[in-house]
Amino acid sequence: MSQKISKPVTDEESRPFWEGLNNKELLIQQCGSCGENIFYPRSICPYCFSEEIQWRKVTGNGKIYSYTVVHQAFGPYKEEVPFVVGIVELDEGVRMMTRIIGDREQIEVDKEVTVLFEQIDDDFTLPYFQLV
Ligand SMILES: [Zn+2]
């Protein structure tokens, strides 16, 4: 890889998420007031506007909601094409955009996937998903 992937900006809302990934844990938020699961991280519940947001560890199991095959990319991803980017719906109901790893012939909507932790460098890990 000739260029490094730029790291995400970590703020108060998202820090536990990124720290969790470095510890090989996938964390999402849950509202302590209405019980809804929340992703991406934020400080106020988007369902009931409560500030009682808690973090919870999830299994990282889910299914493919949507995906696309990337044939052209720029920067650090240029040499990795073709690759699959998709939206995974976790068992907890939240959806996250991610890289999907595996045999492209096998990748389909609704197929089960599980998280894998792709360590990019010493303090930066991304959640990718692979077919179960
Ligand atoms: Zn709520």
PDB file of C-alpha atoms and ligand atoms in Angstrom:
ATOM      1  CA  MET A   1       0.000   0.000   0.000  1.00  0.00           C
ATOM      2  CA  SER A   2       1.608   3.244  -1.085  1.00  0.00           C
ATOM      3  CA  GLN A   3      -0.626   5.671   0.751  1.00  0.00           C
ATOM      4  CA  LYS A   4      -1.893   5.368   4.296  1.00  0.00           C
ATOM      5  CA  ILE A   5      -5.566   5.313   5.102  1.00  0.00           C
ATOM      6  CA  SER A   6      -6.490   8.540   6.845  1.00  0.00           C
ATOM      7  CA  LYS A   7      -7.726   7.911  10.351  1.00  0.00           C
ATOM      8  CA  PRO A   8     -11.186   8.935  11.469  1.00  0.00           C
ATOM      9  CA  VAL A   9     -11.594  11.932  13.715  1.00  0.00           C
ATOM     10  CA  THR A  10     -12.297  10.646  17.203  1.00  0.00           C
ATOM     11  CA  ASP A  11     -14.599  12.798  19.294  1.00  0.00           C
ATOM     12  CA  GLU A  12     -16.339  12.347  22.650  1.00  0.00           C
ATOM     13  CA  GLU A  13     -19.277  10.538  21.048  1.00  0.00           C
ATOM     14  CA  SER A  14     -17.285   8.059  18.990  1.00  0.00           C
ATOM     15  CA  ARG A  15     -14.210   7.380  21.163  1.00  0.00           C
ATOM     16  CA  PRO A  16     -15.628   4.232  22.875  1.00  0.00           C
ATOM     17  CA  PHE A  17     -16.434   2.773  19.449  1.00  0.00           C
ATOM     18  CA  TRP A  18     -12.861   3.148  18.172  1.00  0.00           C
ATOM     19  CA  GLU A  19     -11.332   2.015  21.460  1.00  0.00           C
ATOM     20  CA  GLY A  20     -13.573  -1.041  21.399  1.00  0.00           C
ATOM     21  CA  LEU A  21     -12.343  -1.971  17.929  1.00  0.00           C
ATOM     22  CA  ASN A  22      -8.737  -1.776  19.126  1.00  0.00           C
ATOM     23  CA  ASN A  23      -9.746  -4.273  21.845  1.00  0.00           C
ATOM     24  CA  LYS A  24     -11.456  -6.518  19.266  1.00  0.00           C
ATOM     25  CA  GLU A  25     -14.895  -5.591  20.530  1.00  0.00           C
ATOM     26  CA  LEU A  26     -17.766  -4.181  18.491  1.00  0.00           C
ATOM     27  CA  LEU A  27     -19.707  -1.644  20.542  1.00  0.00           C
ATOM     28  CA  ILE A  28     -22.932   0.103  19.686  1.00  0.00           C
ATOM     29  CA  GLN A  29     -25.087   2.438  21.740  1.00  0.00           C
ATOM     30  CA  GLN A  30     -28.416   1.724  23.361  1.00  0.00           C
ATOM     31  CA  CYS A  31     -30.858   4.265  24.709  1.00  0.00           C
ATOM     32  CA  GLY A  32     -31.467   3.804  28.430  1.00  0.00           C
ATOM     33  CA  SER A  33     -34.840   5.474  28.092  1.00  0.00           C
ATOM     34  CA  CYS A  34     -36.559   3.855  25.082  1.00  0.00           C
ATOM     35  CA  GLY A  35     -34.256   0.843  24.613  1.00  0.00           C
ATOM     36  CA  GLU A  36     -33.541   1.432  20.928  1.00  0.00           C
ATOM     37  CA  ASN A  37     -30.141   0.403  19.565  1.00  0.00           C
ATOM     38  CA  ILE A  38     -28.211   3.249  17.971  1.00  0.00           C
ATOM     39  CA  PHE A  39     -25.495   3.486  15.347  1.00  0.00           C
ATOM     40  CA  TYR A  40     -23.539   5.694  14.456  1.00  0.00           C
ATOM     41  CA  PRO A  41     -22.484   7.047  17.854  1.00  0.00           C
ATOM     42  CA  ARG A  42     -24.168  10.182  19.125  1.00  0.00           C
ATOM     43  CA  SER A  43     -24.939  11.944  22.364  1.00  0.00           C
ATOM     44  CA  ILE A  44     -28.738  12.136  22.079  1.00  0.00           C
ATOM     45  CA  CYS A  45     -31.123   9.311  21.214  1.00  0.00           C
ATOM     46  CA  PRO A  46     -32.513   9.888  17.690  1.00  0.00           C
ATOM     47  CA  TYR A  47     -35.776   8.158  18.681  1.00  0.00           C
ATOM     48  CA  CYS A  48     -36.759   9.849  21.940  1.00  0.00           C
ATOM     49  CA  PHE A  49     -34.111  12.573  22.395  1.00  0.00           C
ATOM     50  CA  SER A  50     -32.979  11.144  25.722  1.00  0.00           C
ATOM     51  CA  GLU A  51     -29.376  11.679  26.768  1.00  0.00           C
ATOM     52  CA  GLU A  52     -29.293   8.343  28.619  1.00  0.00           C
ATOM     53  CA  ILE A  53     -27.040   6.677  26.083  1.00  0.00           C
ATOM     54  CA  GLN A  54     -25.175   3.531  27.102  1.00  0.00           C
ATOM     55  CA  TRP A  55     -22.581   1.443  25.301  1.00  0.00           C
ATOM     56  CA  ARG A  56     -23.050  -2.278  24.819  1.00  0.00           C
ATOM     57  CA  LYS A  57     -20.881  -4.951  23.293  1.00  0.00           C
ATOM     58  CA  VAL A  58     -22.523  -6.919  20.487  1.00  0.00           C
ATOM     59  CA  THR A  59     -21.620 -10.228  18.864  1.00  0.00           C
ATOM     60  CA  GLY A  60     -21.012  -8.691  15.453  1.00  0.00           C
ATOM     61  CA  ASN A  61     -23.366 -11.127  13.757  1.00  0.00           C
ATOM     62  CA  GLY A  62     -25.693  -9.866  11.087  1.00  0.00           C
ATOM     63  CA  LYS A  63     -26.651 -10.126   7.455  1.00  0.00           C
ATOM     64  CA  ILE A  64     -25.922  -8.280   4.258  1.00  0.00           C
ATOM     65  CA  TYR A  65     -28.518  -5.590   3.643  1.00  0.00           C
ATOM     66  CA  SER A  66     -26.972  -4.228   0.456  1.00  0.00           C
ATOM     67  CA  TYR A  67     -23.607  -4.250  -1.291  1.00  0.00           C
ATOM     68  CA  THR A  68     -21.684  -3.145  -4.328  1.00  0.00           C
ATOM     69  CA  VAL A  69     -18.425  -4.176  -5.969  1.00  0.00           C
ATOM     70  CA  VAL A  70     -15.909  -1.359  -6.240  1.00  0.00           C
ATOM     71  CA  HIS A  71     -13.899  -1.508  -9.458  1.00  0.00           C
ATOM     72  CA  GLN A  72     -12.351   1.951  -9.344  1.00  0.00           C
ATOM     73  CA  ALA A  73     -10.896   3.541  -6.252  1.00  0.00           C
ATOM     74  CA  PHE A  74      -8.431   6.275  -5.449  1.00  0.00           C
ATOM     75  CA  GLY A  75      -5.672   6.775  -2.916  1.00  0.00           C
ATOM     76  CA  PRO A  76      -4.819   3.958  -0.544  1.00  0.00           C
ATOM     77  CA  TYR A  77      -7.581   1.696  -1.838  1.00  0.00           C
ATOM     78  CA  LYS A  78      -6.533   1.924  -5.479  1.00  0.00           C
ATOM     79  CA  GLU A  79      -4.470  -1.252  -5.416  1.00  0.00           C
ATOM     80  CA  GLU A  80      -7.160  -3.254  -3.622  1.00  0.00           C
ATOM     81  CA  VAL A  81      -9.832  -3.221  -6.349  1.00  0.00           C
ATOM     82  CA  PRO A  82     -12.065  -5.007  -6.975  1.00  0.00           C
ATOM     83  CA  PHE A  83     -13.496  -5.169  -3.451  1.00  0.00           C
ATOM     84  CA  VAL A  84     -16.939  -5.282  -1.891  1.00  0.00           C
ATOM     85  CA  VAL A  85     -18.452  -2.473   0.145  1.00  0.00           C
ATOM     86  CA  GLY A  86     -21.819  -3.063   1.718  1.00  0.00           C
ATOM     87  CA  ILE A  87     -24.292  -2.268   4.410  1.00  0.00           C
ATOM     88  CA  VAL A  88     -24.571  -4.902   7.118  1.00  0.00           C
ATOM     89  CA  GLU A  89     -27.597  -5.090   9.372  1.00  0.00           C
ATOM     90  CA  LEU A  90     -26.556  -6.404  12.771  1.00  0.00           C
ATOM     91  CA  ASP A  91     -28.777  -8.771  14.732  1.00  0.00           C
ATOM     92  CA  GLU A  92     -29.454  -5.759  16.972  1.00  0.00           C
ATOM     93  CA  GLY A  93     -31.090  -3.954  14.046  1.00  0.00           C
ATOM     94  CA  VAL A  94     -28.563  -1.220  13.341  1.00  0.00           C
ATOM     95  CA  ARG A  95     -26.879  -0.921   9.955  1.00  0.00           C
ATOM     96  CA  MET A  96     -23.266  -0.079   9.261  1.00  0.00           C
ATOM     97  CA  MET A  97     -21.352   0.503   6.070  1.00  0.00           C
ATOM     98  CA  THR A  98     -18.352  -1.782   5.850  1.00  0.00           C
ATOM     99  CA  ARG A  99     -15.999  -3.813   3.729  1.00  0.00           C
ATOM    100  CA  ILE A 100     -17.258  -7.338   3.071  1.00  0.00           C
ATOM    101  CA  ILE A 101     -14.563  -9.986   2.768  1.00  0.00           C
ATOM    102  CA  GLY A 102     -14.898 -13.327   1.055  1.00  0.00           C
ATOM    103  CA  ASP A 103     -15.555 -15.105  -2.213  1.00  0.00           C
ATOM    104  CA  ARG A 104     -17.424 -12.593  -4.336  1.00  0.00           C
ATOM    105  CA  GLU A 105     -19.446 -15.352  -5.996  1.00  0.00           C
ATOM    106  CA  GLN A 106     -20.879 -16.156  -2.562  1.00  0.00           C
ATOM    107  CA  ILE A 107     -21.748 -12.626  -1.490  1.00  0.00           C
ATOM    108  CA  GLU A 108     -25.499 -11.980  -1.679  1.00  0.00           C
ATOM    109  CA  VAL A 109     -28.122  -9.868   0.051  1.00  0.00           C
ATOM    110  CA  ASP A 110     -29.411 -11.537   3.248  1.00  0.00           C
ATOM    111  CA  LYS A 111     -26.357 -13.801   3.621  1.00  0.00           C
ATOM    112  CA  GLU A 112     -25.094 -14.089   7.185  1.00  0.00           C
ATOM    113  CA  VAL A 113     -21.873 -12.340   8.110  1.00  0.00           C
ATOM    114  CA  THR A 114     -19.793 -11.800  11.200  1.00  0.00           C
ATOM    115  CA  VAL A 115     -17.379  -9.078  12.178  1.00  0.00           C
ATOM    116  CA  LEU A 116     -13.635  -9.376  11.835  1.00  0.00           C
ATOM    117  CA  PHE A 117     -11.236  -6.808  13.187  1.00  0.00           C
ATOM    118  CA  GLU A 118      -8.838  -5.481  10.575  1.00  0.00           C
ATOM    119  CA  GLN A 119      -5.914  -3.841  12.324  1.00  0.00           C
ATOM    120  CA  ILE A 120      -4.757  -1.009  10.096  1.00  0.00           C
ATOM    121  CA  ASP A 121      -1.967   0.135  12.397  1.00  0.00           C
ATOM    122  CA  ASP A 122      -1.041   0.164  16.100  1.00  0.00           C
ATOM    123  CA  ASP A 123      -4.017   2.182  17.278  1.00  0.00           C
ATOM    124  CA  PHE A 124      -6.477   1.986  14.414  1.00  0.00           C
ATOM    125  CA  THR A 125      -8.734  -0.981  13.725  1.00  0.00           C
ATOM    126  CA  LEU A 126     -11.646  -1.181  11.298  1.00  0.00           C
ATOM    127  CA  PRO A 127     -14.605  -3.558  11.491  1.00  0.00           C
ATOM    128  CA  TYR A 128     -14.872  -5.613   8.317  1.00  0.00           C
ATOM    129  CA  PHE A 129     -17.404  -8.389   7.843  1.00  0.00           C
ATOM    130  CA  GLN A 130     -16.999 -11.871   6.394  1.00  0.00           C
ATOM    131  CA  LEU A 131     -19.432 -14.556   5.333  1.00  0.00           C
ATOM    132  CA  VAL A 132     -20.298 -17.041   8.080  1.00  0.00           C
TER     133      VAL A 132
HETATM  134 ZN    ZN B   1     -34.418   6.719  23.182  1.00  0.00          ZN
END
